[in-house]
Coordinates of C-alpha atoms and ligand atoms in Angstrom, one line a residue:
M220 CA 15.3 4.7 1.5
K221 CA 15.4 8.5 1.6
I222 CA 13.0 11.0 3.1
T223 CA 12.9 14.6 1.8
L224 CA 11.0 17.2 3.9
T225 CA 12.0 20.4 2.0
H226 CA 8.6 20.9 0.4
A227 CA 6.8 20.3 3.7
A228 CA 9.1 22.4 5.9
S229 CA 8.2 25.6 3.9
F230 CA 4.6 25.2 5.2
V231 CA 5.4 25.1 8.9
Q232 CA 7.1 27.5 11.3
A233 CA 10.8 26.6 11.7
S234 CA 10.6 27.0 15.5
S235 CA 7.6 24.7 15.9
L236 CA 9.3 22.0 13.8
Q237 CA 12.4 22.3 15.8
E238 CA 10.5 21.9 19.0
L239 CA 8.7 18.8 17.7
A240 CA 12.0 17.4 16.3
A241 CA 13.5 17.7 19.8
Q242 CA 10.5 15.7 21.2
T243 CA 11.1 12.8 18.9
A244 CA 14.1 11.4 20.8
A245 CA 12.1 11.1 24.0
C246 CA 9.1 9.5 22.2
N247 CA 11.4 7.0 20.5
Q248 CA 13.0 6.3 23.9
L249 CA 9.5 5.5 25.3
L250 CA 9.2 2.8 22.6
E251 CA 12.7 1.5 23.6
N252 CA 12.3 1.5 27.3
G253 CA 8.7 0.5 27.4
Q254 CA 7.6 3.3 29.6
G255 CA 4.9 4.8 27.3
A256 CA 1.2 4.2 27.1
G257 CA 0.2 0.8 25.7
N258 CA 3.7 -0.6 26.7
D259 CA 2.3 -4.1 26.8
Y260 CA 2.0 -4.0 23.0
I261 CA 5.5 -2.9 21.9
G262 CA 6.8 -6.3 21.1
W263 CA 7.1 -5.2 17.4
V264 CA 9.9 -2.7 18.2
H265 CA 12.6 -5.3 18.3
L266 CA 10.7 -8.0 16.5
P267 CA 12.9 -7.9 13.3
S268 CA 16.2 -8.3 15.1
S269 CA 14.7 -11.1 17.3
I270 CA 13.6 -13.3 14.3
D271 CA 15.9 -16.3 14.1
D272 CA 16.6 -18.8 11.4
A273 CA 14.7 -21.7 13.0
Y274 CA 11.6 -19.5 13.2
L275 CA 11.8 -18.6 9.5
T276 CA 12.5 -22.2 8.5
E277 CA 9.3 -23.4 10.3
V278 CA 7.3 -20.8 8.5
E279 CA 8.8 -21.8 5.2
Q280 CA 8.2 -25.5 5.7
T281 CA 4.6 -24.9 6.6
A282 CA 4.2 -22.7 3.5
Q283 CA 5.9 -25.5 1.4
T284 CA 3.3 -28.1 2.7
L285 CA 0.5 -25.8 1.5
R286 CA 2.2 -25.1 -1.7
E287 CA 2.5 -28.8 -2.5
R288 CA -1.1 -29.6 -1.7
C289 CA -2.9 -26.5 -2.9
Q290 CA -3.6 -24.6 -6.2
V291 CA -5.2 -21.8 -4.2
V292 CA -4.7 -20.7 -0.6
V293 CA -7.3 -18.6 1.2
I294 CA -6.0 -16.2 3.7
A295 CA -8.8 -15.6 6.2
G296 CA -8.4 -12.5 8.4
I297 CA -9.3 -8.9 8.8
G298 CA -7.6 -5.6 9.7
G299 CA -4.2 -6.3 11.1
S300 CA -4.7 -10.0 10.6
Y301 CA -4.7 -9.6 6.8
L302 CA -3.8 -6.2 5.4
G303 CA 0.0 -6.6 5.8
A304 CA 0.1 -9.9 4.0
R305 CA -2.1 -8.6 1.2
A306 CA 0.0 -5.4 0.9
V307 CA 3.2 -7.4 0.4
N308 CA 1.8 -10.1 -1.8
E309 CA 0.1 -7.6 -4.2
A310 CA 3.2 -5.3 -4.3
L311 CA 5.3 -8.3 -5.4
S312 CA 2.8 -10.0 -7.8
S313 CA 1.9 -9.5 -11.4
S314 CA -1.1 -7.2 -11.6
F315 CA -2.7 -10.0 -13.6
D316 CA -1.7 -12.8 -11.3
A317 CA -5.3 -14.0 -11.1
F318 CA -5.2 -14.9 -14.8
N319 CA -1.8 -16.5 -14.6
A320 CA -3.2 -19.9 -13.8
T321 CA -0.8 -22.1 -15.8
N322 CA 2.8 -22.8 -14.9
R323 CA 2.4 -21.2 -11.5
K324 CA 5.3 -21.7 -9.1
A325 CA 3.2 -20.9 -6.1
P326 CA -0.5 -21.2 -5.3
Y327 CA -2.8 -18.3 -6.1
V328 CA -3.5 -16.5 -2.9
V329 CA -7.0 -15.1 -2.2
Y330 CA -8.5 -13.4 0.8
A331 CA -11.6 -13.9 2.9
G332 CA -12.9 -13.1 6.3
N333 CA -12.3 -9.4 5.6
N334 CA -16.0 -8.5 4.9
I335 CA -19.5 -10.0 5.4
G336 CA -20.5 -9.8 1.8
E337 CA -22.7 -12.7 0.9
D338 CA -22.0 -12.2 -2.8
Y339 CA -18.3 -12.2 -2.1
L340 CA -18.4 -15.4 -0.2
A341 CA -20.6 -17.1 -2.8
D342 CA -18.3 -16.0 -5.6
L343 CA -15.3 -17.3 -3.6
M344 CA -16.9 -20.6 -2.9
E345 CA -17.8 -21.0 -6.6
F346 CA -14.2 -20.1 -7.6
L347 CA -12.8 -22.7 -5.2
S348 CA -15.3 -25.4 -6.1
D349 CA -13.1 -27.0 -8.8
K350 CA -9.7 -26.1 -7.2
Q351 CA -7.5 -27.8 -4.7
F352 CA -7.4 -25.3 -1.9
G353 CA -6.2 -24.7 1.6
I354 CA -6.8 -22.1 4.3
V355 CA -4.7 -20.0 6.6
N356 CA -7.0 -18.7 9.3
I357 CA -5.6 -15.7 11.1
S358 CA -7.2 -14.2 14.2
K359 CA -5.5 -13.0 17.4
S360 CA -8.6 -12.9 19.4
G361 CA -9.9 -16.0 17.6
T362 CA -13.4 -14.6 17.9
T363 CA -13.7 -12.0 15.1
T364 CA -17.1 -12.5 13.4
E365 CA -16.0 -11.8 9.8
T366 CA -13.1 -14.2 9.9
A367 CA -14.9 -16.9 12.0
L368 CA -17.9 -16.9 9.6
A369 CA -15.8 -17.2 6.5
F370 CA -13.7 -19.9 8.1
R371 CA -16.8 -22.0 9.1
L372 CA -18.0 -21.9 5.5
L373 CA -14.6 -22.7 3.9
K374 CA -13.7 -25.4 6.5
T375 CA -17.1 -27.1 5.8
M376 CA -16.6 -26.9 2.1
L377 CA -13.0 -28.2 2.3
E378 CA -13.9 -31.2 4.5
E379 CA -16.8 -32.1 2.2
K380 CA -14.5 -31.9 -0.8
V381 CA -11.4 -33.7 0.5
G382 CA -12.4 -35.3 3.8
K383 CA -11.4 -34.3 7.3
E384 CA -8.0 -35.9 7.3
E385 CA -6.7 -34.2 4.2
A386 CA -8.4 -30.9 5.3
R387 CA -6.3 -31.1 8.5
H388 CA -3.1 -30.9 6.4
R389 CA -4.4 -27.9 4.4
I390 CA -5.5 -25.7 7.3
V391 CA -3.2 -23.6 9.4
A392 CA -4.3 -21.4 12.3
V393 CA -2.4 -18.3 13.4
T394 CA -3.8 -17.1 16.7
D395 CA -3.1 -16.4 20.4
R396 CA -1.1 -19.0 22.3
A397 CA -3.9 -20.0 24.6
K398 CA -7.1 -17.8 24.4
G399 CA -10.0 -17.7 21.9
A400 CA -12.3 -20.0 20.0
L401 CA -9.8 -20.4 17.2
R402 CA -7.1 -21.8 19.6
S403 CA -9.5 -24.4 21.0
L404 CA -10.8 -25.3 17.6
A405 CA -7.3 -25.7 16.2
T406 CA -6.3 -27.8 19.2
K407 CA -9.3 -30.1 18.9
E408 CA -8.9 -30.5 15.1
G409 CA -5.1 -31.0 15.3
Y410 CA -4.2 -28.1 12.9
K411 CA -0.7 -26.8 12.6
T412 CA -0.7 -23.5 14.4
F413 CA 1.5 -20.4 14.8
V414 CA 1.4 -18.1 17.8
I415 CA 0.8 -14.3 17.5
P416 CA 2.9 -12.9 20.3
D417 CA 0.9 -11.4 23.2
N418 CA 2.8 -8.1 22.9
V419 CA 2.3 -7.5 19.2
G420 CA -1.0 -5.9 18.2
G421 CA -2.7 -6.7 14.9
R422 CA -1.6 -3.8 12.8
F423 CA 2.0 -4.2 13.9
S424 CA 2.0 -8.0 13.2
V425 CA 3.0 -8.3 9.5
L426 CA 6.5 -9.5 10.5
T427 CA 5.0 -12.4 12.6
P428 CA 3.5 -15.5 11.0
V429 CA 0.4 -13.3 10.5
G430 CA 2.1 -11.9 7.5
L431 CA 5.1 -14.1 6.9
L432 CA 3.2 -17.3 6.3
A433 CA 0.9 -15.9 3.7
I434 CA 3.9 -14.2 2.0
A435 CA 5.9 -17.4 2.0
V436 CA 2.9 -19.3 0.6
A437 CA 2.8 -16.8 -2.3
G438 CA 6.4 -17.7 -3.1
Y439 CA 8.2 -14.6 -1.8
D440 CA 11.5 -14.3 0.1
I441 CA 10.6 -13.7 3.8
R442 CA 14.3 -13.7 4.7
A443 CA 15.0 -10.6 2.5
L444 CA 11.8 -9.0 3.9
V445 CA 13.0 -9.5 7.5
K446 CA 16.5 -8.3 6.5
G447 CA 15.1 -5.0 5.2
A448 CA 13.1 -4.6 8.4
Q449 CA 16.2 -5.4 10.6
D450 CA 18.2 -2.7 8.7
M451 CA 15.4 -0.2 9.2
E452 CA 15.2 -1.1 12.9
R453 CA 18.8 0.0 13.2
Q454 CA 18.4 3.1 11.1
T455 CA 15.5 4.3 13.3
G456 CA 16.9 3.3 16.7
V457 CA 17.3 5.6 19.7
D458 CA 21.0 6.0 19.1
V459 CA 20.4 7.5 15.6
P460 CA 20.2 11.3 15.8
Y461 CA 17.2 13.2 14.3
E462 CA 19.1 14.3 11.2
Q463 CA 19.7 10.7 10.2
N464 CA 16.6 9.1 11.6
P465 CA 13.8 8.9 9.0
A466 CA 11.1 7.7 11.4
C467 CA 11.8 10.7 13.8
Q468 CA 11.8 13.1 10.8
Y469 CA 8.5 11.8 9.5
A470 CA 6.9 11.8 12.9
A471 CA 8.0 15.4 13.6
M472 CA 6.9 16.8 10.2
R473 CA 3.5 15.2 10.2
N474 CA 2.8 16.5 13.7
A475 CA 4.1 20.0 12.7
L476 CA 1.7 20.0 9.7
Y477 CA -1.2 18.8 11.9
Q478 CA -0.6 21.6 14.3
S479 CA -0.6 24.1 11.4
G480 CA -4.1 22.9 10.4
K481 CA -3.3 20.1 8.0
K482 CA -5.7 17.5 9.3
I483 CA -5.6 15.0 6.4
E484 CA -2.6 13.1 5.2
I485 CA -2.9 11.5 1.7
L486 CA -0.5 8.7 1.0
V487 CA 0.3 8.8 -2.7
N488 CA 1.7 6.1 -4.9
Y489 CA 2.4 6.0 -8.7
N490 CA 2.5 2.2 -9.0
P491 CA -0.8 0.3 -8.9
R492 CA 0.9 -2.6 -7.1
L493 CA 1.1 -0.4 -4.0
H494 CA -2.6 0.1 -3.6
Y495 CA -2.8 -2.3 -0.7
F496 CA 0.2 -0.8 1.0
S497 CA -1.9 2.3 1.4
E498 CA -4.7 0.3 2.8
W499 CA -2.2 -1.2 5.4
W500 CA -0.8 2.2 6.1
K501 CA -4.3 3.7 6.6
Q502 CA -5.1 1.1 9.3
L503 CA -1.7 1.5 10.9
Y504 CA -2.0 5.3 11.4
G505 CA -5.8 5.5 11.6
E506 CA -6.2 2.9 14.3
S507 CA -3.1 4.1 16.2
E508 CA -3.7 7.8 16.2
G509 CA -7.5 8.4 15.8
K510 CA -8.4 8.7 19.5
D511 CA -9.5 11.2 22.2
H512 CA -11.0 13.3 19.3
K513 CA -7.5 13.8 17.9
G514 CA -5.4 12.5 15.0
I515 CA -4.6 13.1 11.3
F516 CA -7.2 11.4 9.0
P517 CA -5.2 9.0 6.8
A518 CA -6.4 8.9 3.2
S519 CA -4.8 7.5 0.1
V520 CA -4.8 7.9 -3.7
D521 CA -3.4 5.9 -6.5
F522 CA -1.8 8.2 -9.1
T523 CA -2.0 8.9 -11.9
T524 CA -5.4 7.0 -11.9
D525 CA -6.9 9.2 -9.2
L526 CA -5.6 12.5 -10.7
H527 CA -8.6 12.1 -13.0
S528 CA -11.0 11.9 -10.1
M529 CA -9.5 13.4 -6.9
G530 CA -6.9 15.7 -8.7
Q531 CA -9.2 18.7 -8.7
W532 CA -9.9 18.5 -5.0
I533 CA -6.3 18.0 -4.1
Q534 CA -5.1 20.9 -6.3
D535 CA -7.8 23.3 -5.4
G536 CA -10.1 22.2 -2.6
E537 CA -9.9 23.2 1.1
R538 CA -6.3 23.5 2.2
S539 CA -6.4 21.0 5.0
I540 CA -4.3 18.3 3.4
F541 CA -0.7 17.3 3.0
E542 CA 0.8 14.5 0.8
T543 CA 3.2 11.8 1.6
V544 CA 4.5 10.5 -1.8
I545 CA 5.9 7.0 -2.0
S546 CA 8.3 7.2 -4.9
I547 CA 9.9 4.1 -6.4
N548 CA 13.1 5.0 -8.2
Q549 CA 12.7 2.4 -10.9
A550 CA 10.0 0.1 -12.1
N551 CA 10.9 -3.6 -12.0
R552 CA 9.9 -4.3 -15.6
E553 CA 10.7 -2.5 -18.8
V554 CA 8.3 -1.3 -21.5
R555 CA 9.4 1.3 -24.1
V556 CA 7.1 3.4 -26.3
P557 CA 7.3 2.3 -29.9
M558 CA 7.9 4.7 -32.9
D559 CA 4.9 5.0 -35.2
Q560 CA 5.6 6.3 -38.7
E561 CA 2.1 7.8 -39.0
N562 CA 2.1 9.3 -35.5
L563 CA -1.6 9.8 -35.7
D564 CA -1.8 9.9 -31.9
G565 CA 1.0 12.5 -31.7
L566 CA 3.0 10.4 -29.3
N567 CA 6.2 10.2 -31.2
F568 CA 7.8 12.7 -28.8
L569 CA 7.8 9.8 -26.3
A570 CA 9.2 7.1 -28.8
G571 CA 12.0 5.1 -27.3
K572 CA 11.3 6.3 -23.7
R573 CA 10.4 3.9 -20.9
V574 CA 6.9 4.1 -19.7
D575 CA 8.4 4.6 -16.2
E576 CA 10.0 7.8 -17.4
V577 CA 6.6 9.2 -18.5
N578 CA 5.3 8.1 -15.1
K579 CA 8.2 9.9 -13.3
M580 CA 7.5 13.1 -15.1
A581 CA 3.8 12.9 -14.2
E582 CA 5.0 12.4 -10.6
L583 CA 7.4 15.3 -10.6
G584 CA 4.9 17.6 -12.4
T585 CA 2.1 16.7 -10.0
R586 CA 4.3 17.2 -6.9
L587 CA 5.3 20.7 -8.1
A588 CA 1.7 21.6 -9.0
H589 CA 0.4 20.5 -5.6
I590 CA 3.2 22.4 -3.8
D591 CA 2.3 25.5 -5.8
G592 CA -1.4 24.8 -4.9
G593 CA -0.6 24.8 -1.2
V594 CA -0.2 21.1 -0.5
P595 CA 2.9 20.3 1.6
N596 CA 4.8 17.4 0.3
I597 CA 6.8 14.7 2.2
L598 CA 8.8 12.6 -0.3
I599 CA 9.8 9.0 0.6
Q600 CA 12.0 7.3 -2.0
F601 CA 12.7 3.6 -2.4
D602 CA 15.0 2.0 -4.9
K603 CA 12.6 -0.6 -6.2
I604 CA 9.7 -2.9 -5.1
D605 CA 11.3 -6.0 -3.7
E606 CA 11.2 -7.9 -0.5
Y607 CA 14.1 -6.1 1.0
N608 CA 12.8 -2.6 0.3
I609 CA 9.3 -3.6 1.4
G610 CA 10.7 -4.8 4.7
Q611 CA 12.3 -1.4 5.2
F612 CA 9.1 0.3 4.2
I613 CA 7.0 -1.7 6.8
Y614 CA 9.3 -1.0 9.7
F615 CA 9.9 2.6 8.8
F616 CA 6.1 3.3 8.9
E617 CA 5.7 1.2 12.1
R618 CA 8.4 3.1 14.0
G619 CA 7.2 6.4 12.7
C620 CA 3.7 5.6 13.8
G621 CA 4.8 4.7 17.4
I622 CA 6.8 7.9 17.7
S623 CA 4.1 10.1 16.1
G624 CA 1.4 8.6 18.3
Y625 CA 3.3 9.4 21.5
M626 CA 4.0 12.9 20.2
L627 CA 0.2 13.4 19.7
G628 CA -0.3 12.3 23.3
V629 CA -2.4 9.2 22.6
N630 CA -1.9 5.5 23.3
P631 CA -1.0 4.3 19.8
F632 CA -1.5 0.6 20.6
N633 CA -5.1 0.2 21.6
Q634 CA -8.3 0.5 19.5
P635 CA -11.2 0.9 21.9
G636 CA -13.3 2.6 19.2
V637 CA -13.5 -0.6 17.1
E638 CA -15.7 -2.3 19.7
A639 CA -18.7 0.0 19.3
Y640 CA -20.1 -1.4 16.1
K641 CA -19.5 -5.0 17.3
K642 CA -21.6 -4.4 20.4
N643 CA -24.6 -3.2 18.4
M644 CA -24.2 -5.9 15.8
F645 CA -24.2 -8.6 18.4
A646 CA -27.2 -7.1 20.1
L647 CA -29.1 -6.9 16.8
L648 CA -28.2 -10.5 16.0
D649 CA -29.3 -11.7 19.5
K650 CA -25.9 -13.1 20.3
P651 CA -26.0 -14.9 23.7
G652 CA -24.7 -12.6 26.4
Y653 CA -26.1 -9.5 24.8
E654 CA -29.7 -9.7 26.0
A655 CA -29.7 -6.4 27.7
E656 CA -28.1 -4.5 24.8
S657 CA -30.4 -6.3 22.4
K658 CA -33.5 -5.1 24.3
A659 CA -32.2 -1.5 24.5
I660 CA -31.2 -1.2 20.9
K661 CA -34.5 -2.6 19.7
E662 CA -36.3 0.0 21.8
R663 CA -34.1 2.7 20.4
L664 CA -34.8 1.6 16.8
K665 CA -38.6 1.6 17.4
G666 CA -38.3 5.3 18.3
Ligands
PA5_910 O1 -5.0 -4.0 14.6 C1 -5.9 -4.6 15.2 O2 -5.7 -5.0 16.3 C2 -7.1 -5.0 14.5 O3 -7.2 -4.5 13.2 C3 -7.2 -6.5 14.4 O4 -6.1 -7.1 13.7 C4 -8.5 -7.0 13.7 O5 -9.6 -6.4 14.3 C5 -8.6 -8.5 13.6 O6 -8.6 -9.0 14.9 P1 -8.3 -10.5 15.2 O7 -6.9 -10.8 14.8 O8 -8.5 -10.6 16.7 O9 -9.3 -11.3 14.5

């Protein structure tokens, strides 16, 4: 992995970047010694290096049981309890995995509990009706409405279809070691369970069974993923100086850009398989930094697709944005442009070239155009999309996020703002315990 800051540095004052660069060591140290805000949620910092063989084997064996019994596995979870797994699985899968129903080596993985769309749930249940399916239900609190609702529907359906005993073998719960409705339900029903460590918050939990189980079910190599994260844990540690520490460099530069008025960061990819990585990244940075009326707004685009929708704004709109481009050195698969004798489409100048080369020139041309248009550019390069590189990618962004949040002066590990909508929703739905809020909100709506 390589980070290049040249085309961002020219947009900030050298002295302010230097000052921020100097702060990164202390912020990284706060993560290390656990003396910063939210220090009860920094279990992710040394998580990769603490994962042992027995732990991975248990995850793999559970995944194997689901793989043997199920054609489809539903991952039920939301936010940090789902986005990491989806990001990794979609990055590694064929873009047409859904249609690859025959000769599958692994079950098809689908997602639920991440919305309250009745149409979505009806569609999912219809899709599952003629399939052998299982469920991985993931919720740290064990009480999240979206996930609990989807799980109730799917559990009922599964039990009706295969009976309670077989359903018990096809349901796995990933939750808190003791607290929450999901823990008590899993204990009562006798489900296989995995514990989400107390000191790892949702958005930092992809390297726990929250992500690892779903990734192993889909057939991917969780050992290589963890190895990538372990290597990045070393490369971003407190003993690595700023000049060699990509997480410190990223954190310093994005804070320098923020201070110079760049309030929006756009994560850019040129590979459609990375769409959900951007979704994971947006949660990681948005939920960690958007507090106390501060924080860069994390946005994302998929290029070149979105150059035909958002390209105008990025090139020419208000100059409040910067780009962080995820550049993959080489596509995993090879497709070359054929020669055509008639050349009616005028594309023979591309004949013999890989499609990836065309994509690379689009990427380079766009980066240069955006820099010329006043959009600072942070470039992050990875060799290829595989488990090892993705493991690096995940840990790099996590570490960068912890450091950057401390530089901004917020607690990067809580999310008090997420509760506001829940309180209103529960009041409106007359949830027991919300009587006072219910009365107040109904009065307010009358007005
Ligand atoms: O990062 C977070 O903490 C959140 O996004 C949670 O993961 C999300 O709200 C789901 O919570 P839970 O796992 O308790 O169902």
